[in-house]
Short mmCIF file of C-alpha atoms and ligand atoms in Angstrom, two decimals:
data_model
loop_
_atom_site.label_atom_id
_atom_site.label_comp_id
_atom_site.label_asym_id
_atom_site.label_seq_id
_atom_site.Cartn_x
_atom_site.Cartn_y
_atom_site.Cartn_z
CA UNK A 14 -17.08 -32.18 -5.50
CA UNK A 15 -19.55 -35.07 -5.52
CA UNK A 16 -23.11 -34.32 -6.47
CA UNK A 17 -25.83 -36.82 -5.65
CA UNK A 18 -29.47 -36.88 -6.72
CA UNK A 19 -31.65 -37.73 -9.68
CA UNK A 20 -31.64 -35.96 -13.04
CA UNK A 21 -33.98 -32.98 -12.96
CA UNK A 22 -35.84 -31.84 -16.07
CA UNK A 23 -36.12 -28.12 -16.78
CA UNK A 24 -39.68 -26.81 -17.07
CA UNK A 25 -39.63 -27.43 -20.79
CA UNK A 26 -37.90 -30.77 -20.85
CA UNK A 27 -34.20 -29.78 -20.97
CA UNK A 28 -32.30 -32.04 -18.63
CA UNK A 29 -29.74 -30.77 -16.16
CA UNK A 30 -27.88 -33.94 -15.25
CA UNK A 31 -25.65 -34.22 -12.19
CA UNK A 32 -22.73 -34.04 -14.60
CA UNK A 33 -24.04 -30.81 -16.14
CA UNK A 34 -24.52 -29.26 -12.73
CA UNK A 35 -21.02 -30.32 -11.74
CA UNK A 36 -19.65 -28.74 -14.93
CA UNK A 37 -21.38 -25.43 -14.09
CA UNK A 38 -20.25 -25.64 -10.47
CA UNK A 39 -16.65 -26.23 -11.52
CA UNK A 40 -16.80 -23.41 -14.03
CA UNK A 41 -18.19 -21.01 -11.42
CA UNK A 42 -15.52 -22.04 -8.92
CA UNK A 43 -12.66 -21.69 -11.36
CA UNK A 44 -13.69 -18.39 -12.90
CA UNK A 45 -15.64 -16.57 -10.18
CA UNK A 46 -14.52 -18.32 -6.96
CA UNK A 47 -18.15 -19.26 -6.28
CA UNK A 48 -18.67 -22.40 -4.20
CA UNK A 49 -21.89 -24.17 -5.18
CA UNK A 50 -23.07 -27.16 -3.20
CA UNK A 51 -25.52 -29.73 -4.54
CA UNK A 52 -28.30 -27.97 -2.65
CA UNK A 53 -28.05 -25.17 -5.24
CA UNK A 54 -28.99 -27.51 -8.07
CA UNK A 55 -32.76 -26.78 -8.14
CA UNK A 56 -32.06 -23.04 -8.15
CA UNK A 57 -29.48 -23.32 -10.93
CA UNK A 58 -31.85 -25.56 -12.92
CA UNK A 59 -34.76 -23.19 -12.75
CA UNK A 60 -32.76 -20.02 -13.45
CA UNK A 61 -30.85 -21.53 -16.34
CA UNK A 62 -33.95 -23.10 -17.86
CA UNK A 63 -35.49 -19.67 -18.41
CA UNK A 64 -32.33 -18.43 -20.06
CA UNK A 65 -31.93 -21.48 -22.30
CA UNK A 66 -35.55 -21.34 -23.37
CA UNK A 67 -35.09 -17.69 -24.39
CA UNK A 68 -32.03 -18.58 -26.44
CA UNK A 69 -33.77 -21.64 -27.89
CA UNK A 70 -31.02 -23.94 -26.63
CA UNK A 71 -32.28 -27.51 -26.27
CA UNK A 72 -29.19 -29.31 -25.06
CA UNK A 73 -27.34 -28.17 -21.98
CA UNK A 74 -23.93 -29.01 -23.42
CA UNK A 75 -24.52 -26.41 -26.13
CA UNK A 76 -24.79 -23.81 -23.39
CA UNK A 77 -21.54 -24.93 -21.78
CA UNK A 78 -19.78 -24.42 -25.11
CA UNK A 79 -21.05 -20.83 -25.26
CA UNK A 80 -19.27 -20.03 -22.01
CA UNK A 81 -15.99 -20.46 -23.90
CA UNK A 82 -17.27 -19.22 -27.28
CA UNK A 83 -16.86 -15.87 -29.08
CA UNK A 84 -19.47 -14.21 -26.82
CA UNK A 85 -17.88 -15.63 -23.67
CA UNK A 86 -17.62 -12.33 -21.75
CA UNK A 87 -21.32 -11.64 -21.96
CA UNK A 88 -22.32 -15.27 -21.35
CA UNK A 89 -20.09 -15.46 -18.27
CA UNK A 90 -21.42 -12.18 -16.95
CA UNK A 91 -25.01 -13.43 -17.37
CA UNK A 92 -24.19 -16.70 -15.68
CA UNK A 93 -22.65 -14.85 -12.76
CA UNK A 94 -25.77 -12.72 -12.41
CA UNK A 95 -27.89 -15.88 -12.36
CA UNK A 96 -25.79 -17.45 -9.62
CA UNK A 97 -25.30 -14.49 -7.30
CA UNK A 98 -27.38 -11.63 -6.00
CA UNK A 99 -26.56 -7.97 -6.51
CA UNK A 100 -28.66 -6.91 -3.54
CA UNK A 101 -27.29 -3.76 -1.95
CA UNK A 102 -28.55 -0.49 -0.51
CA UNK A 103 -27.38 2.91 0.63
CA UNK A 104 -26.12 2.84 4.24
CA UNK A 105 -26.46 -0.94 4.46
CA UNK A 106 -25.14 -2.18 7.83
CA UNK A 107 -25.02 1.44 9.04
CA UNK A 108 -22.64 0.83 11.98
CA UNK A 109 -19.77 0.57 9.46
CA UNK A 110 -20.45 4.11 8.29
CA UNK A 111 -20.46 5.36 11.88
CA UNK A 112 -16.99 3.82 12.27
CA UNK A 113 -15.99 5.40 8.97
CA UNK A 114 -17.13 8.78 10.23
CA UNK A 115 -15.88 8.57 13.82
CA UNK A 116 -12.67 6.53 13.57
CA UNK A 117 -11.50 6.08 9.99
CA UNK A 118 -11.94 9.41 8.23
CA UNK A 119 -10.74 11.95 10.85
CA UNK A 120 -7.04 10.89 10.77
CA UNK A 121 -7.24 10.27 7.01
CA UNK A 122 -8.55 13.80 6.42
CA UNK A 123 -5.68 15.14 8.52
CA UNK A 124 -3.28 13.14 6.37
CA UNK A 125 -4.89 14.40 3.15
CA UNK A 126 -4.77 18.02 4.33
CA UNK A 127 -1.02 17.62 4.85
CA UNK A 128 -0.67 16.44 1.25
CA UNK A 129 -1.04 12.69 1.89
CA UNK A 130 -2.80 10.16 -0.29
CA UNK A 131 -6.06 8.53 0.84
CA UNK A 132 -7.62 5.52 -0.89
CA UNK A 133 -10.83 3.71 -0.01
CA UNK A 134 -12.02 0.62 -1.89
CA UNK A 135 -15.48 -0.86 -2.16
CA UNK A 136 -14.71 -4.38 -3.44
CA UNK A 137 -17.73 -6.22 -4.83
CA UNK A 138 -19.65 -2.94 -4.98
CA UNK A 139 -22.58 -4.23 -7.08
CA UNK A 140 -24.56 -1.29 -8.55
CA UNK A 141 -22.61 1.31 -6.56
CA UNK A 142 -24.74 2.25 -3.57
CA UNK A 143 -21.96 1.26 -1.15
CA UNK A 144 -19.24 3.50 -2.70
CA UNK A 145 -21.74 6.37 -3.03
CA UNK A 146 -22.54 5.97 0.68
CA UNK A 147 -18.82 6.32 1.44
CA UNK A 148 -18.73 9.40 -0.81
CA UNK A 149 -21.75 10.91 1.00
CA UNK A 150 -20.07 10.51 4.42
CA UNK A 151 -16.82 11.93 3.09
CA UNK A 152 -18.60 14.92 1.53
CA UNK A 153 -20.56 15.61 4.71
CA UNK A 154 -17.36 15.69 6.76
CA UNK A 155 -15.24 17.49 4.20
CA UNK A 156 -17.20 19.34 1.50
CA UNK A 157 -13.96 20.46 -0.15
CA UNK A 158 -12.49 16.92 -0.29
CA UNK A 159 -11.93 17.40 -4.02
CA UNK A 160 -9.00 19.68 -3.21
CA UNK A 161 -7.12 16.73 -1.71
CA UNK A 162 -5.76 13.44 -2.98
CA UNK A 163 -8.69 11.35 -1.75
CA UNK A 164 -10.14 8.67 -4.01
CA UNK A 165 -12.84 6.04 -3.69
CA UNK A 166 -12.65 2.98 -5.93
CA UNK A 167 -15.66 0.74 -6.64
CA UNK A 168 -15.10 -2.64 -8.32
CA UNK A 169 -17.14 -5.70 -9.15
CA UNK A 170 -16.58 -8.81 -11.23
CA UNK A 171 -19.79 -8.17 -13.16
CA UNK A 172 -19.45 -5.51 -15.92
CA UNK A 173 -23.23 -5.04 -16.04
CA UNK A 174 -23.48 -3.83 -12.44
CA UNK A 175 -20.35 -1.70 -12.86
CA UNK A 176 -22.07 0.14 -15.72
CA UNK A 177 -25.12 0.82 -13.55
CA UNK A 178 -22.82 1.99 -10.77
CA UNK A 179 -21.14 4.47 -13.09
CA UNK A 180 -24.49 5.91 -14.08
CA UNK A 181 -25.55 6.24 -10.43
CA UNK A 182 -29.21 6.15 -11.38
CA UNK A 183 -31.68 4.22 -9.20
CA UNK A 184 -35.40 3.92 -8.47
CA UNK A 185 -36.44 6.78 -6.18
CA UNK A 186 -37.38 4.38 -3.39
CA UNK A 187 -33.73 3.25 -3.15
CA UNK A 188 -32.87 6.70 -1.80
CA UNK A 189 -35.55 6.64 0.89
CA UNK A 190 -33.46 4.85 3.51
CA UNK A 191 -30.67 7.44 3.45
CA UNK A 192 -30.39 9.10 6.88
CA UNK A 193 -31.58 12.72 6.99
CA UNK A 194 -28.09 14.07 7.57
CA UNK A 195 -26.89 12.60 4.27
CA UNK A 196 -29.97 13.22 2.09
CA UNK A 197 -28.76 14.25 -1.35
CA UNK A 198 -30.32 16.59 -3.87
CA UNK A 199 -30.91 14.14 -6.70
CA UNK A 200 -30.44 14.87 -10.35
CA UNK A 201 -33.42 13.78 -12.48
CA UNK A 202 -33.09 10.24 -13.83
CA UNK A 203 -33.59 9.43 -17.50
CA UNK A 204 -36.55 7.14 -16.64
CA UNK A 205 -39.66 8.05 -14.71
CA UNK A 206 -39.47 7.13 -11.03
CA UNK A 207 -35.67 7.25 -10.96
CA UNK A 208 -33.12 9.74 -9.64
CA UNK A 209 -29.41 10.16 -10.09
CA UNK A 210 -26.73 10.55 -7.44
CA UNK A 211 -25.52 14.17 -7.77
CA UNK A 212 -22.42 14.88 -9.79
CA UNK A 213 -20.31 16.03 -6.82
CA UNK A 214 -20.68 12.54 -5.27
CA UNK A 215 -20.42 10.61 -8.53
CA UNK A 216 -17.12 12.25 -9.37
CA UNK A 217 -15.60 11.04 -6.10
CA UNK A 218 -15.88 7.39 -7.19
CA UNK A 219 -13.92 5.61 -9.91
CA UNK A 220 -15.24 2.24 -11.09
CA UNK A 221 -13.67 -0.82 -12.61
CA UNK A 222 -14.25 -4.52 -13.27
CA UNK A 223 -12.14 -6.68 -10.97
CA UNK A 224 -12.30 -10.35 -10.00
CA UNK A 225 -11.30 -10.73 -6.35
CA UNK A 226 -9.92 -14.23 -6.84
CA UNK A 227 -7.28 -12.96 -9.27
CA UNK A 228 -4.13 -11.05 -8.23
CA UNK A 229 -4.91 -7.39 -7.50
CA UNK A 230 -3.50 -4.93 -10.06
CA UNK A 231 -2.77 -2.06 -7.62
CA UNK A 232 0.55 -0.34 -7.08
CA UNK A 233 -0.42 1.61 -3.95
CA UNK A 234 -2.17 0.52 -0.77
CA UNK A 235 -5.59 1.30 0.67
CA UNK A 236 -6.58 3.00 3.91
CA UNK A 237 -9.93 1.23 4.10
CA UNK A 238 -11.56 -1.65 2.24
CA UNK A 239 -15.25 -2.47 2.28
CA UNK A 240 -15.84 -6.02 1.06
CA UNK A 241 -19.24 -6.89 2.38
CA UNK A 242 -21.55 -9.73 1.42
CA UNK A 243 -19.23 -10.97 -1.31
CA UNK A 244 -16.99 -13.58 0.37
CA UNK A 245 -20.17 -15.32 1.45
CA UNK A 246 -20.12 -16.94 -2.01
CA UNK A 247 -16.60 -18.32 -1.55
CA UNK A 248 -15.51 -21.49 0.21
CA UNK A 249 -13.20 -21.24 3.20
CA UNK A 250 -9.86 -21.65 1.34
CA UNK A 251 -10.89 -18.95 -1.17
CA UNK A 252 -12.08 -16.64 1.61
CA UNK A 253 -8.75 -17.04 3.41
CA UNK A 254 -6.84 -16.15 0.25
CA UNK A 255 -8.99 -13.06 -0.31
CA UNK A 256 -8.59 -11.92 3.34
CA UNK A 257 -4.84 -12.31 2.97
CA UNK A 258 -4.79 -10.35 -0.26
CA UNK A 259 -6.74 -7.55 1.45
CA UNK A 260 -4.39 -7.57 4.43
CA UNK A 261 -1.41 -7.19 2.10
CA UNK A 262 -3.00 -4.34 0.22
CA UNK A 263 -3.98 -2.35 3.35
CA UNK A 264 -1.74 0.28 4.88
CA UNK A 265 -0.75 -0.36 8.51
CA UNK A 266 -3.71 0.87 10.57
CA UNK A 267 -6.02 0.42 7.55
CA UNK A 268 -9.57 -0.86 8.07
CA UNK A 269 -11.36 -3.84 6.56
CA UNK A 270 -15.17 -4.05 6.76
CA UNK A 271 -16.83 -7.37 5.90
CA UNK A 272 -20.48 -8.50 5.74
CA UNK A 273 -22.60 -9.39 8.75
CA UNK A 274 -22.53 -13.13 8.06
CA UNK A 275 -18.84 -13.33 7.12
CA UNK A 276 -15.94 -14.14 9.44
CA UNK A 277 -12.21 -13.54 9.35
CA UNK A 278 -10.13 -16.72 9.21
CA UNK A 279 -6.75 -18.09 8.18
CA UNK A 280 -3.32 -16.41 8.23
CA UNK A 281 -4.74 -12.89 7.73
CA UNK A 282 -6.42 -13.14 11.14
CA UNK A 283 -2.98 -12.75 12.78
CA UNK A 284 -2.82 -9.17 11.52
CA UNK A 285 -6.42 -8.11 11.03
CA UNK A 286 -7.56 -7.39 14.57
CA UNK A 287 -11.23 -7.03 15.47
CA UNK A 288 -12.14 -3.50 16.53
CA UNK A 289 -15.91 -3.68 16.10
CA UNK A 290 -18.65 -5.77 14.52
CA UNK A 291 -17.14 -7.31 11.35
CA UNK A 292 -14.56 -4.49 11.45
CA UNK A 293 -10.81 -5.16 11.42
CA UNK A 294 -7.66 -3.04 11.62
CA UNK A 295 -4.44 -4.08 9.93
CA UNK A 296 -1.66 -4.42 12.48
CA UNK A 297 1.26 -6.00 10.62
CA UNK A 298 3.89 -7.52 12.94
C1 SAM B 328 -24.65 -9.03 -2.57
S1 SAM B 328 -23.62 -8.00 -3.55
C2 SAM B 328 -22.83 -7.02 -2.29
C3 SAM B 328 -22.85 -5.54 -2.61
C4 SAM B 328 -22.30 -4.63 -1.51
N1 SAM B 328 -20.94 -4.96 -1.17
C5 SAM B 328 -23.18 -4.65 -0.29
O1 SAM B 328 -22.84 -5.31 0.69
O2 SAM B 328 -24.23 -4.04 -0.32
C6 SAM B 328 -22.34 -9.16 -4.01
C7 SAM B 328 -21.51 -8.69 -5.21
O3 SAM B 328 -20.32 -9.48 -5.25
C8 SAM B 328 -19.94 -9.62 -6.61
N2 SAM B 328 -18.99 -10.73 -6.74
C9 SAM B 328 -19.23 -12.07 -6.68
N3 SAM B 328 -18.10 -12.78 -6.90
C10 SAM B 328 -17.11 -11.85 -7.09
C11 SAM B 328 -15.71 -11.95 -7.38
N4 SAM B 328 -15.11 -13.14 -7.53
N5 SAM B 328 -15.01 -10.80 -7.53
C12 SAM B 328 -15.62 -9.60 -7.40
N6 SAM B 328 -16.94 -9.44 -7.14
C13 SAM B 328 -17.68 -10.56 -6.99
C14 SAM B 328 -21.26 -9.85 -7.31
O4 SAM B 328 -21.16 -9.56 -8.71
C15 SAM B 328 -22.20 -8.88 -6.54
O5 SAM B 328 -22.33 -7.65 -7.21
#
């Protein structure tokens, strides 16, 4: 990666040299799969400057050392949050949930009612509104889904957002965009102006921390994977690897949903056939 351009001072005089930026970019690529071009340098500079000022760090190299120091997990998680966005919402890109309702869930519910296993994965789930949306659709179609072996998994690389997801508590306005049919009776939140996803939906989702650029730890396969607005941070070779890993971990006939600005590419495209907008079905040869 070659980075051009002059040295840029932080607001308070800390210098982010091209070399420093390159070190951060390489770190983010190696550990998170994030591809950062030189155009991201002003953004990285300004976000990191605030953090370094708070921690009273005067020399950028000191910060780099912390990323491998005793508090590395937290430092890495904070860096990731600075470099990515956790933006999400209930029923985001709603056409995917129509496909879930009309095409994906009916045969899966049949399978579950005959004693089969159903697994749906929200990969890169941020604070959890995507997996709870899946749970809301499932509950609406099958209120007694708990009787069957149906599970929804939500994972993200960032432990901070996974914790929020587990709590399922959000500002009340986050719930406003939920279509009438799926409106949920909220539990009171612990802070004013917040509400909590009801227990019967929360218990349908299991959460975990998982980095998509590392080998997946699963034994079984999935019937549907939502990985939306995550691969956008990866370069093409990394995206292709992740698509392939998803293809291998989907059952035949399983669905993959990706974000509106993402595209399928590489060897996985041979098997993941388009069946709708950013919607693919696994058809292994
Ligand atoms: C913009 S949010 C997308 C949330 C949700 N999928 C949606 O579309 O509403 C992107 C999420 O991807 C996560 N992410 C970034 N790199 C990742 C990686 N290598 N492995 C897993 N998650 C990652 C971020 O932590 C962030 O929560």
